[in-house]
mmCIF file of C-alpha atoms and ligand atoms in Angstrom:
data_model
loop_
_atom_site.group_PDB
_atom_site.id
_atom_site.type_symbol
_atom_site.label_atom_id
_atom_site.label_comp_id
_atom_site.label_asym_id
_atom_site.label_seq_id
_atom_site.Cartn_x
_atom_site.Cartn_y
_atom_site.Cartn_z
ATOM 1 C CA MET A 1 96.704 93.687 106.519
ATOM 2 C CA ALA A 2 96.018 92.092 103.259
ATOM 3 C CA ALA A 3 98.952 93.198 100.876
ATOM 4 C CA ARG A 4 97.957 96.400 98.472
ATOM 5 C CA PRO A 5 97.856 95.422 94.259
ATOM 6 C CA ILE A 6 99.511 97.703 92.792
ATOM 7 C CA ILE A 7 100.650 97.641 89.000
ATOM 8 C CA ILE A 8 103.543 99.629 88.475
ATOM 9 C CA ASP A 9 104.330 101.569 85.170
ATOM 10 C CA THR A 10 107.772 102.432 84.774
ATOM 11 C CA ASP A 11 110.327 103.526 82.262
ATOM 12 C CA PRO A 12 114.079 102.186 83.749
ATOM 13 C CA GLY A 13 115.800 104.905 84.613
ATOM 14 C CA GLN A 14 117.675 104.460 87.502
ATOM 15 C CA ASP A 15 115.815 105.989 90.124
ATOM 16 C CA ASP A 16 113.029 104.045 88.473
ATOM 17 C CA ALA A 17 115.018 100.952 89.532
ATOM 18 C CA ILE A 18 115.147 101.155 93.658
ATOM 19 C CA ALA A 19 111.689 101.838 92.991
ATOM 20 C CA LEU A 20 110.645 98.731 91.187
ATOM 21 C CA LEU A 21 113.701 97.254 94.755
ATOM 22 C CA LEU A 22 111.659 99.199 97.298
ATOM 23 C CA ALA A 23 108.377 97.791 96.230
ATOM 24 C CA LEU A 24 109.732 94.321 95.445
ATOM 25 C CA ALA A 25 111.194 93.908 99.184
ATOM 26 C CA SER A 26 107.997 95.390 100.988
ATOM 27 C CA PRO A 27 105.028 93.003 101.754
ATOM 28 C CA GLU A 28 102.881 95.703 102.308
ATOM 29 C CA LEU A 29 102.602 95.403 98.370
ATOM 30 C CA ASP A 30 101.484 92.612 95.772
ATOM 31 C CA VAL A 31 102.765 93.588 92.371
ATOM 32 C CA LEU A 32 100.711 92.033 90.203
ATOM 33 C CA GLY A 33 102.405 93.252 87.319
ATOM 34 C CA ILE A 34 105.464 95.381 85.768
ATOM 35 C CA THR A 35 104.607 97.823 82.484
ATOM 36 C CA THR A 36 107.180 99.161 81.093
ATOM 37 C CA VAL A 37 107.234 102.449 78.918
ATOM 38 C CA ALA A 38 109.454 104.475 76.228
ATOM 39 C CA GLY A 39 110.544 106.958 78.497
ATOM 40 C CA ASN A 40 114.205 107.430 79.773
ATOM 41 C CA VAL A 41 115.704 105.310 76.711
ATOM 42 C CA PRO A 42 113.672 103.404 74.383
ATOM 43 C CA LEU A 43 110.773 100.681 74.934
ATOM 44 C CA ALA A 44 113.161 98.093 74.076
ATOM 45 C CA LEU A 45 115.877 99.430 76.996
ATOM 46 C CA THR A 46 113.201 99.728 79.810
ATOM 47 C CA GLU A 47 111.933 96.871 79.066
ATOM 48 C CA VAL A 48 114.831 94.559 79.778
ATOM 49 C CA ASN A 49 116.009 96.940 82.151
ATOM 50 C CA ALA A 50 112.526 95.831 84.352
ATOM 51 C CA ARG A 51 113.505 92.258 83.934
ATOM 52 C CA LYS A 52 117.233 92.878 84.968
ATOM 53 C CA VAL A 53 115.833 94.305 88.315
ATOM 54 C CA CYS A 54 113.012 92.284 88.730
ATOM 55 C CA GLU A 55 116.084 89.193 88.399
ATOM 56 C CA LEU A 56 118.969 91.485 90.402
ATOM 57 C CA ALA A 57 115.654 91.881 93.119
ATOM 58 C CA GLY A 58 115.566 87.470 92.941
ATOM 59 C CA ARG A 59 111.809 88.408 91.758
ATOM 60 C CA SER A 60 111.787 86.782 88.288
ATOM 61 C CA ASP A 61 108.780 85.492 89.025
ATOM 62 C CA ALA A 62 107.753 88.594 88.485
ATOM 63 C CA LYS A 63 105.369 89.837 85.317
ATOM 64 C CA VAL A 64 106.895 92.934 82.637
ATOM 65 C CA PHE A 65 104.912 93.467 80.207
ATOM 66 C CA ALA A 66 105.969 95.521 77.287
ATOM 67 C CA GLY A 67 104.336 98.653 76.307
ATOM 68 C CA CYS A 68 103.827 101.333 74.123
ATOM 69 C CA ALA A 69 107.047 102.701 72.435
ATOM 70 C CA ARG A 70 105.920 106.316 71.600
ATOM 71 C CA PRO A 71 104.011 109.421 73.010
ATOM 72 C CA MET A 72 100.258 109.488 72.148
ATOM 73 C CA LEU A 73 100.633 112.385 69.324
ATOM 74 C CA ARG A 74 104.516 113.630 69.958
ATOM 75 C CA PRO A 75 107.860 112.231 68.835
ATOM 76 C CA LEU A 76 109.620 109.769 71.777
ATOM 77 C CA VAL A 77 111.910 112.259 74.001
ATOM 78 C CA THR A 78 114.061 109.848 75.533
ATOM 79 C CA ALA A 79 117.310 111.219 78.509
ATOM 80 C CA GLU A 80 120.198 109.108 78.163
ATOM 81 C CA SER A 81 122.264 112.248 78.656
ATOM 82 C CA VAL A 82 120.648 111.208 82.541
ATOM 83 C CA HIS A 83 120.653 107.623 82.553
ATOM 84 C CA GLY A 84 122.813 106.873 79.922
ATOM 85 C CA LYS A 85 123.067 104.805 76.871
ATOM 86 C CA THR A 86 121.401 101.736 78.458
ATOM 87 C CA GLY A 87 119.322 103.551 80.881
ATOM 88 C CA LEU A 88 120.640 101.855 83.460
ATOM 89 C CA ASP A 89 124.455 102.537 83.275
ATOM 90 C CA GLY A 90 126.645 102.453 86.494
ATOM 91 C CA PRO A 91 126.322 98.441 87.797
ATOM 92 C CA ASP A 92 126.123 95.366 84.867
ATOM 93 C CA LEU A 93 123.970 93.794 85.447
ATOM 94 C CA PRO A 94 123.675 90.691 83.311
ATOM 95 C CA ALA A 95 120.778 89.915 79.878
ATOM 96 C CA PRO A 96 117.481 89.035 81.691
ATOM 97 C CA THR A 97 116.910 84.987 82.107
ATOM 98 C CA MET A 98 112.976 85.710 82.549
ATOM 99 C CA PRO A 99 110.789 85.647 79.749
ATOM 100 C CA LEU A 100 108.526 89.285 78.915
ATOM 101 C CA GLN A 101 105.265 88.359 78.705
ATOM 102 C CA PRO A 102 103.707 88.416 75.469
ATOM 103 C CA GLU A 103 100.458 90.184 76.310
ATOM 104 C CA HIS A 104 100.918 94.051 75.274
ATOM 105 C CA ALA A 105 101.250 95.971 78.534
ATOM 106 C CA VAL A 106 97.857 98.168 77.983
ATOM 107 C CA ASP A 107 95.858 95.446 76.990
ATOM 108 C CA TRP A 108 96.997 93.355 79.883
ATOM 109 C CA LEU A 109 96.272 96.459 81.902
ATOM 110 C CA VAL A 110 92.839 96.335 80.578
ATOM 111 C CA ASP A 111 91.976 93.181 80.900
ATOM 112 C CA THR A 112 93.491 93.167 85.010
ATOM 113 C CA LEU A 113 91.630 95.860 85.509
ATOM 114 C CA MET A 114 88.184 94.642 84.263
ATOM 115 C CA ALA A 115 88.287 91.292 86.025
ATOM 116 C CA ALA A 116 89.043 93.309 89.536
ATOM 117 C CA ALA A 117 86.426 94.886 91.635
ATOM 118 C CA ASP A 118 85.902 98.541 91.807
ATOM 119 C CA GLY A 119 88.764 100.615 93.069
ATOM 120 C CA SER A 120 90.857 98.193 93.613
ATOM 121 C CA ILE A 121 94.185 98.147 92.014
ATOM 122 C CA THR A 122 96.186 101.293 92.412
ATOM 123 C CA LEU A 123 98.498 102.465 89.563
ATOM 124 C CA CYS A 124 101.980 103.614 90.091
ATOM 125 C CA PRO A 125 103.416 105.696 86.871
ATOM 126 C CA LEU A 126 106.908 106.106 87.494
ATOM 127 C CA GLY A 127 107.175 107.550 83.619
ATOM 128 C CA PRO A 128 105.019 109.038 80.315
ATOM 129 C CA LEU A 129 101.823 108.389 81.344
ATOM 130 C CA THR A 130 101.531 106.589 77.648
ATOM 131 C CA ASN A 131 100.130 103.060 78.593
ATOM 132 C CA ILE A 132 97.633 104.806 81.332
ATOM 133 C CA ALA A 133 95.917 107.041 79.167
ATOM 134 C CA MET A 134 95.614 104.059 75.982
ATOM 135 C CA ALA A 135 93.847 101.852 78.359
ATOM 136 C CA ILE A 136 91.841 104.337 79.307
ATOM 137 C CA VAL A 137 90.455 105.617 76.147
ATOM 138 C CA ARG A 138 90.434 101.541 74.936
ATOM 139 C CA GLU A 139 88.626 100.730 77.606
ATOM 140 C CA PRO A 140 86.965 103.855 79.678
ATOM 141 C CA ARG A 141 85.433 101.595 82.023
ATOM 142 C CA ILE A 142 88.690 100.344 83.665
ATOM 143 C CA VAL A 143 88.572 104.153 85.668
ATOM 144 C CA PRO A 144 86.350 102.963 88.330
ATOM 145 C CA LYS A 145 88.286 100.073 88.950
ATOM 146 C CA ILE A 146 91.196 101.917 89.819
ATOM 147 C CA ARG A 147 91.814 102.673 93.526
ATOM 148 C CA GLU A 148 93.735 105.398 92.682
ATOM 149 C CA ILE A 149 96.875 106.970 90.347
ATOM 150 C CA VAL A 150 99.648 107.120 92.330
ATOM 151 C CA LEU A 151 102.339 109.122 90.272
ATOM 152 C CA MET A 152 105.674 110.735 89.957
ATOM 153 C CA GLY A 153 105.808 113.676 87.432
ATOM 154 C CA GLY A 154 105.135 117.358 87.031
ATOM 155 C CA GLY A 155 106.083 120.519 88.616
ATOM 156 C CA PHE A 156 104.539 123.436 89.688
ATOM 157 C CA PHE A 157 106.346 126.187 92.235
ATOM 158 C CA GLU A 158 109.654 124.346 91.284
ATOM 159 C CA GLY A 159 108.626 124.570 87.868
ATOM 160 C CA GLY A 160 110.524 121.685 85.042
ATOM 161 C CA ASN A 161 113.981 119.888 84.158
ATOM 162 C CA THR A 162 113.483 119.694 80.808
ATOM 163 C CA THR A 163 111.917 122.505 80.006
ATOM 164 C CA PRO A 164 111.259 125.681 82.509
ATOM 165 C CA THR A 165 107.570 124.504 83.221
ATOM 166 C CA ALA A 166 107.786 120.914 82.590
ATOM 167 C CA GLU A 167 108.879 117.915 83.872
ATOM 168 C CA PHE A 168 110.194 115.348 81.791
ATOM 169 C CA ASN A 169 107.293 112.790 82.645
ATOM 170 C CA ILE A 170 104.895 114.817 81.413
ATOM 171 C CA TYR A 171 106.419 116.627 78.688
ATOM 172 C CA VAL A 172 107.541 113.200 76.996
ATOM 173 C CA ASP A 173 103.952 112.750 76.892
ATOM 174 C CA PRO A 174 101.713 115.568 77.771
ATOM 175 C CA HIS A 175 98.477 114.535 75.636
ATOM 176 C CA ALA A 176 98.816 111.322 77.967
ATOM 177 C CA ALA A 177 99.138 113.050 80.813
ATOM 178 C CA HIS A 178 96.179 115.239 79.918
ATOM 179 C CA VAL A 179 94.226 112.390 79.341
ATOM 180 C CA VAL A 180 94.366 111.014 82.448
ATOM 181 C CA PHE A 181 94.506 114.011 84.843
ATOM 182 C CA THR A 182 90.808 114.487 83.568
ATOM 183 C CA CYS A 183 90.344 110.808 83.446
ATOM 184 C CA GLY A 184 87.997 111.328 87.154
ATOM 185 C CA ALA A 185 90.356 108.257 89.319
ATOM 186 C CA ARG A 186 91.773 109.833 92.106
ATOM 187 C CA LEU A 187 95.107 111.549 91.887
ATOM 188 C CA THR A 188 98.390 111.713 93.935
ATOM 189 C CA MET A 189 101.570 113.706 91.911
ATOM 190 C CA HIS A 190 104.384 113.251 93.476
ATOM 191 C CA PRO A 191 106.504 116.330 91.585
ATOM 192 C CA LEU A 192 109.770 117.950 91.159
ATOM 193 C CA ASP A 193 107.899 120.282 94.630
ATOM 194 C CA VAL A 194 108.705 117.009 96.789
ATOM 195 C CA THR A 195 111.694 114.693 94.722
ATOM 196 C CA HIS A 196 113.743 117.780 95.007
ATOM 197 C CA LYS A 197 113.369 118.338 99.317
ATOM 198 C CA ALA A 198 114.907 115.032 99.174
ATOM 199 C CA LEU A 199 118.483 114.777 97.999
ATOM 200 C CA MET A 200 120.778 111.982 98.289
ATOM 201 C CA SER A 201 123.956 112.356 100.407
ATOM 202 C CA LYS A 202 127.387 110.195 99.554
ATOM 203 C CA ALA A 203 127.289 108.869 102.999
ATOM 204 C CA TRP A 204 123.916 107.244 102.244
ATOM 205 C CA ILE A 205 124.991 105.709 99.020
ATOM 206 C CA ASP A 206 128.163 104.574 100.566
ATOM 207 C CA SER A 207 125.543 102.594 103.201
ATOM 208 C CA LEU A 208 123.975 100.487 100.362
ATOM 209 C CA GLY A 209 127.754 99.723 98.647
ATOM 210 C CA LYS A 210 127.978 98.919 102.957
ATOM 211 C CA LEU A 211 124.888 96.290 102.936
ATOM 212 C CA GLY A 212 127.491 93.704 101.514
ATOM 213 C CA THR A 213 124.607 92.346 98.768
ATOM 214 C CA LYS A 214 124.631 92.175 95.132
ATOM 215 C CA VAL A 215 121.281 94.691 95.307
ATOM 216 C CA GLY A 216 123.247 97.350 97.842
ATOM 217 C CA ALA A 217 126.607 96.865 95.107
ATOM 218 C CA ALA A 218 123.914 97.684 91.821
ATOM 219 C CA ALA A 219 121.936 100.272 93.998
ATOM 220 C CA ALA A 220 124.984 102.224 94.692
ATOM 221 C CA ALA A 221 126.659 101.691 91.238
ATOM 222 C CA MET A 222 123.191 103.409 89.416
ATOM 223 C CA LEU A 223 122.976 106.104 92.012
ATOM 224 C CA THR A 224 126.332 107.491 91.953
ATOM 225 C CA PHE A 225 126.535 107.460 88.314
ATOM 226 C CA TYR A 226 122.555 108.386 87.821
ATOM 227 C CA GLU A 227 123.092 112.090 90.702
ATOM 228 C CA ARG A 228 125.626 113.450 88.824
ATOM 229 C CA PHE A 229 123.958 115.070 86.529
ATOM 230 C CA ASP A 230 121.381 116.806 88.282
ATOM 231 C CA MET A 231 124.427 117.367 90.455
ATOM 232 C CA GLU A 232 126.177 119.259 88.133
ATOM 233 C CA LYS A 233 123.064 120.511 86.960
ATOM 234 C CA TYR A 234 121.437 121.996 90.054
ATOM 235 C CA GLY A 235 124.954 122.713 91.843
ATOM 236 C CA GLU A 236 124.149 120.417 94.935
ATOM 237 C CA ASP A 237 126.326 117.946 96.855
ATOM 238 C CA GLY A 238 123.218 115.597 95.928
ATOM 239 C CA GLY A 239 121.187 114.472 93.366
ATOM 240 C CA PRO A 240 117.131 113.964 94.059
ATOM 241 C CA LEU A 241 115.449 110.658 93.422
ATOM 242 C CA HIS A 242 111.942 110.466 92.360
ATOM 243 C CA ASP A 243 110.536 107.345 91.782
ATOM 244 C CA PRO A 244 111.071 105.498 95.285
ATOM 245 C CA CYS A 245 109.121 109.067 96.550
ATOM 246 C CA VAL A 246 105.637 107.214 95.092
ATOM 247 C CA ILE A 247 106.556 103.826 96.922
ATOM 248 C CA ALA A 248 107.233 105.259 99.795
ATOM 249 C CA TRP A 249 104.220 107.631 99.532
ATOM 250 C CA LEU A 250 102.502 104.366 99.690
ATOM 251 C CA LEU A 251 104.238 102.218 102.183
ATOM 252 C CA ARG A 252 104.898 105.213 105.009
ATOM 253 C CA PRO A 253 101.967 107.916 103.343
ATOM 254 C CA GLU A 254 103.375 109.993 107.558
ATOM 255 C CA LEU A 255 106.211 110.809 105.470
ATOM 256 C CA PHE A 256 104.890 113.520 103.225
ATOM 257 C CA GLY A 257 102.516 116.312 103.132
ATOM 258 C CA GLY A 258 100.269 117.766 100.050
ATOM 259 C CA LYS A 259 97.639 119.722 99.327
ATOM 260 C CA GLU A 260 94.544 118.704 96.943
ATOM 261 C CA CYS A 261 94.515 121.442 94.264
ATOM 262 C CA ALA A 262 92.731 121.405 90.892
ATOM 263 C CA VAL A 263 95.676 120.343 88.301
ATOM 264 C CA ARG A 264 95.524 120.858 84.484
ATOM 265 C CA ILE A 265 97.819 119.871 82.052
ATOM 266 C CA GLU A 266 99.409 122.102 78.778
ATOM 267 C CA THR A 267 99.112 121.297 75.605
ATOM 268 C CA GLY A 268 98.668 123.952 73.348
ATOM 269 C CA SER A 269 101.794 126.405 73.933
ATOM 270 C CA GLU A 270 105.188 124.625 72.710
ATOM 271 C CA LEU A 271 106.403 127.746 75.015
ATOM 272 C CA THR A 272 104.790 125.826 78.136
ATOM 273 C CA MET A 273 104.236 121.927 76.633
ATOM 274 C CA GLY A 274 104.026 120.027 79.273
ATOM 275 C CA GLN A 275 103.930 122.279 82.503
ATOM 276 C CA THR A 276 101.506 120.809 85.270
ATOM 277 C CA VAL A 277 99.247 123.828 85.822
ATOM 278 C CA VAL A 278 98.334 123.488 89.974
ATOM 279 C CA ASP A 279 95.202 125.605 91.023
ATOM 280 C CA TRP A 280 97.299 126.430 94.488
ATOM 281 C CA TRP A 281 95.667 128.821 95.827
ATOM 282 C CA GLY A 282 91.916 127.364 94.427
ATOM 283 C CA VAL A 283 91.347 130.502 92.330
ATOM 284 C CA THR A 284 89.944 128.151 89.636
ATOM 285 C CA GLY A 285 87.240 127.280 90.950
ATOM 286 C CA LEU A 286 88.320 123.832 88.756
ATOM 287 C CA GLU A 287 87.654 120.406 90.222
ATOM 288 C CA LYS A 288 90.316 118.731 92.699
ATOM 289 C CA ASN A 289 91.247 116.338 91.148
ATOM 290 C CA CYS A 290 94.285 115.802 92.898
ATOM 291 C CA THR A 291 96.723 115.337 96.039
ATOM 292 C CA VAL A 292 99.987 117.059 95.034
ATOM 293 C CA ILE A 293 102.451 116.130 97.874
ATOM 294 C CA ASN A 294 105.147 119.218 98.143
ATOM 295 C CA ARG A 295 106.735 117.510 101.586
ATOM 296 C CA ILE A 296 108.247 115.001 102.688
ATOM 297 C CA ASP A 297 110.786 113.905 105.687
ATOM 298 C CA SER A 298 114.261 113.249 103.920
ATOM 299 C CA ASP A 299 116.162 111.446 106.613
ATOM 300 C CA GLY A 300 112.644 109.323 106.800
ATOM 301 C CA PHE A 301 112.556 108.393 103.095
ATOM 302 C CA TYR A 302 116.164 107.037 103.318
ATOM 303 C CA ALA A 303 116.262 105.493 106.344
ATOM 304 C CA LEU A 304 112.985 103.448 104.710
ATOM 305 C CA ILE A 305 114.879 102.436 101.293
ATOM 306 C CA LEU A 306 117.816 101.543 102.682
ATOM 307 C CA GLU A 307 116.183 99.043 105.500
ATOM 308 C CA ARG A 308 114.170 97.518 102.910
ATOM 309 C CA LEU A 309 116.790 97.222 100.228
ATOM 310 C CA ALA A 310 118.336 95.490 102.783
ATOM 311 C CA ARG A 311 116.251 92.701 102.837
ATOM 312 C CA LEU A 312 116.868 91.701 98.816
HETATM 313 O O1 RIB B 1 111.713 114.100 86.375
HETATM 314 C C1 RIB B 1 111.982 112.252 86.707
HETATM 315 C C2 RIB B 1 111.517 112.085 85.989
HETATM 316 O O2 RIB B 1 111.533 111.754 84.750
HETATM 317 C C3 RIB B 1 111.640 110.379 86.624
HETATM 318 O O3 RIB B 1 110.684 109.470 86.700
HETATM 319 C C4 RIB B 1 112.636 109.781 85.764
HETATM 320 O O4 RIB B 1 112.896 108.104 86.263
HETATM 321 C C5 RIB B 1 112.620 109.933 84.127
HETATM 322 O O5 RIB B 1 111.920 109.178 84.046
HETATM 323 CA CA1 CA B 2 110.954 107.236 85.787
#
C-alpha cells in the first residue's frame, strides 16, 4: 500500500519531537514537509528544534519550513516552564546543519495543497493552529485538497492545562482554532481527554535509553526532563505524551476510540478563551464536525513508539 502523505505542523517541544521521530521511523507515512510555528517556545527555536530532531533521526533530507511567529490576533504565550528555555531541554543535541527551507510555511502549505489531488494530504498539527488557519484564510481552495486534519489539542471532560478550560495549543491561538474547526475539512481531535489516559512510566523511558542508540538516549533525556512538570502538577507517577497520539492514531487507529461530535471554540470570553466546547451528548443540533478521541490502549501506544524508535 502506498505511504500516506502527511504534513506535520509543530512547535517542538519534547512531545512534538517524539511524534516527529515516530513519523520519520514509519514507512506507512510519507512526511511531505514539517512546518514550524511559535508555541512552546518562539519560532526561532521551534524551527531549529525541528531540524535538530530530523538530523537526530538521520533525515537531513526532510523539508523544514518556518511559519508564523505569533498568533493571528493575541500575543504569543510560550511554555518554557514545561519544555525548558530551548524548548528541547534534556539532551544536548548539536546545532542543525541541514537547511531551513526558504519558503514561508504558509506559502508552502498553500502551494503544496493546491498542487495536490482532492482529499489527498493529511495535516497533522501538533501546536497552535496559526499556520493552518493562515493558509486557509489565504487560499480557501486548499480545503478540498485536505484528506483530514488530525490534531493534538483541546480538552472537554478533562478541562484545560493552561486555564481551567483551555488546553495550550488552542489557548495560544483560539482564533486560528476557530478558523480550522469551521473550515469544513474532516477533523479528528486528540484532546487531553485521551492524552491524560496514557502516562509515561519510568520503566518505559528507561527502555528507550536501553535501546543503545543515539535516538533512544536523546528521547530518554528529553522525556525525563519534560515529564517532571506534569508529574508535579498532577501528582502522578508519569507525565502525558500528547503529540505522538496523532501519529500513532494514523499508524494504528485500533488503539484509539472516540465519537463524532460538534466542536466549537470559545473566542468571546476571556474567562473561557480557547475552550473546545464539545457537544458530547448531541444537544445543540450543530453539525458534527469532529471525531473526538477519548480512549487509548496505553500499553499498545507505548509499545508502538518503542518499536518504531528502535528502528532509527
Ligand atoms: O497541551 C499540550 C500541547 O501543548 C502539546 O502539543 C505540547 O507540545 C504543547 O504544544
Ligand atoms: Ca506541540
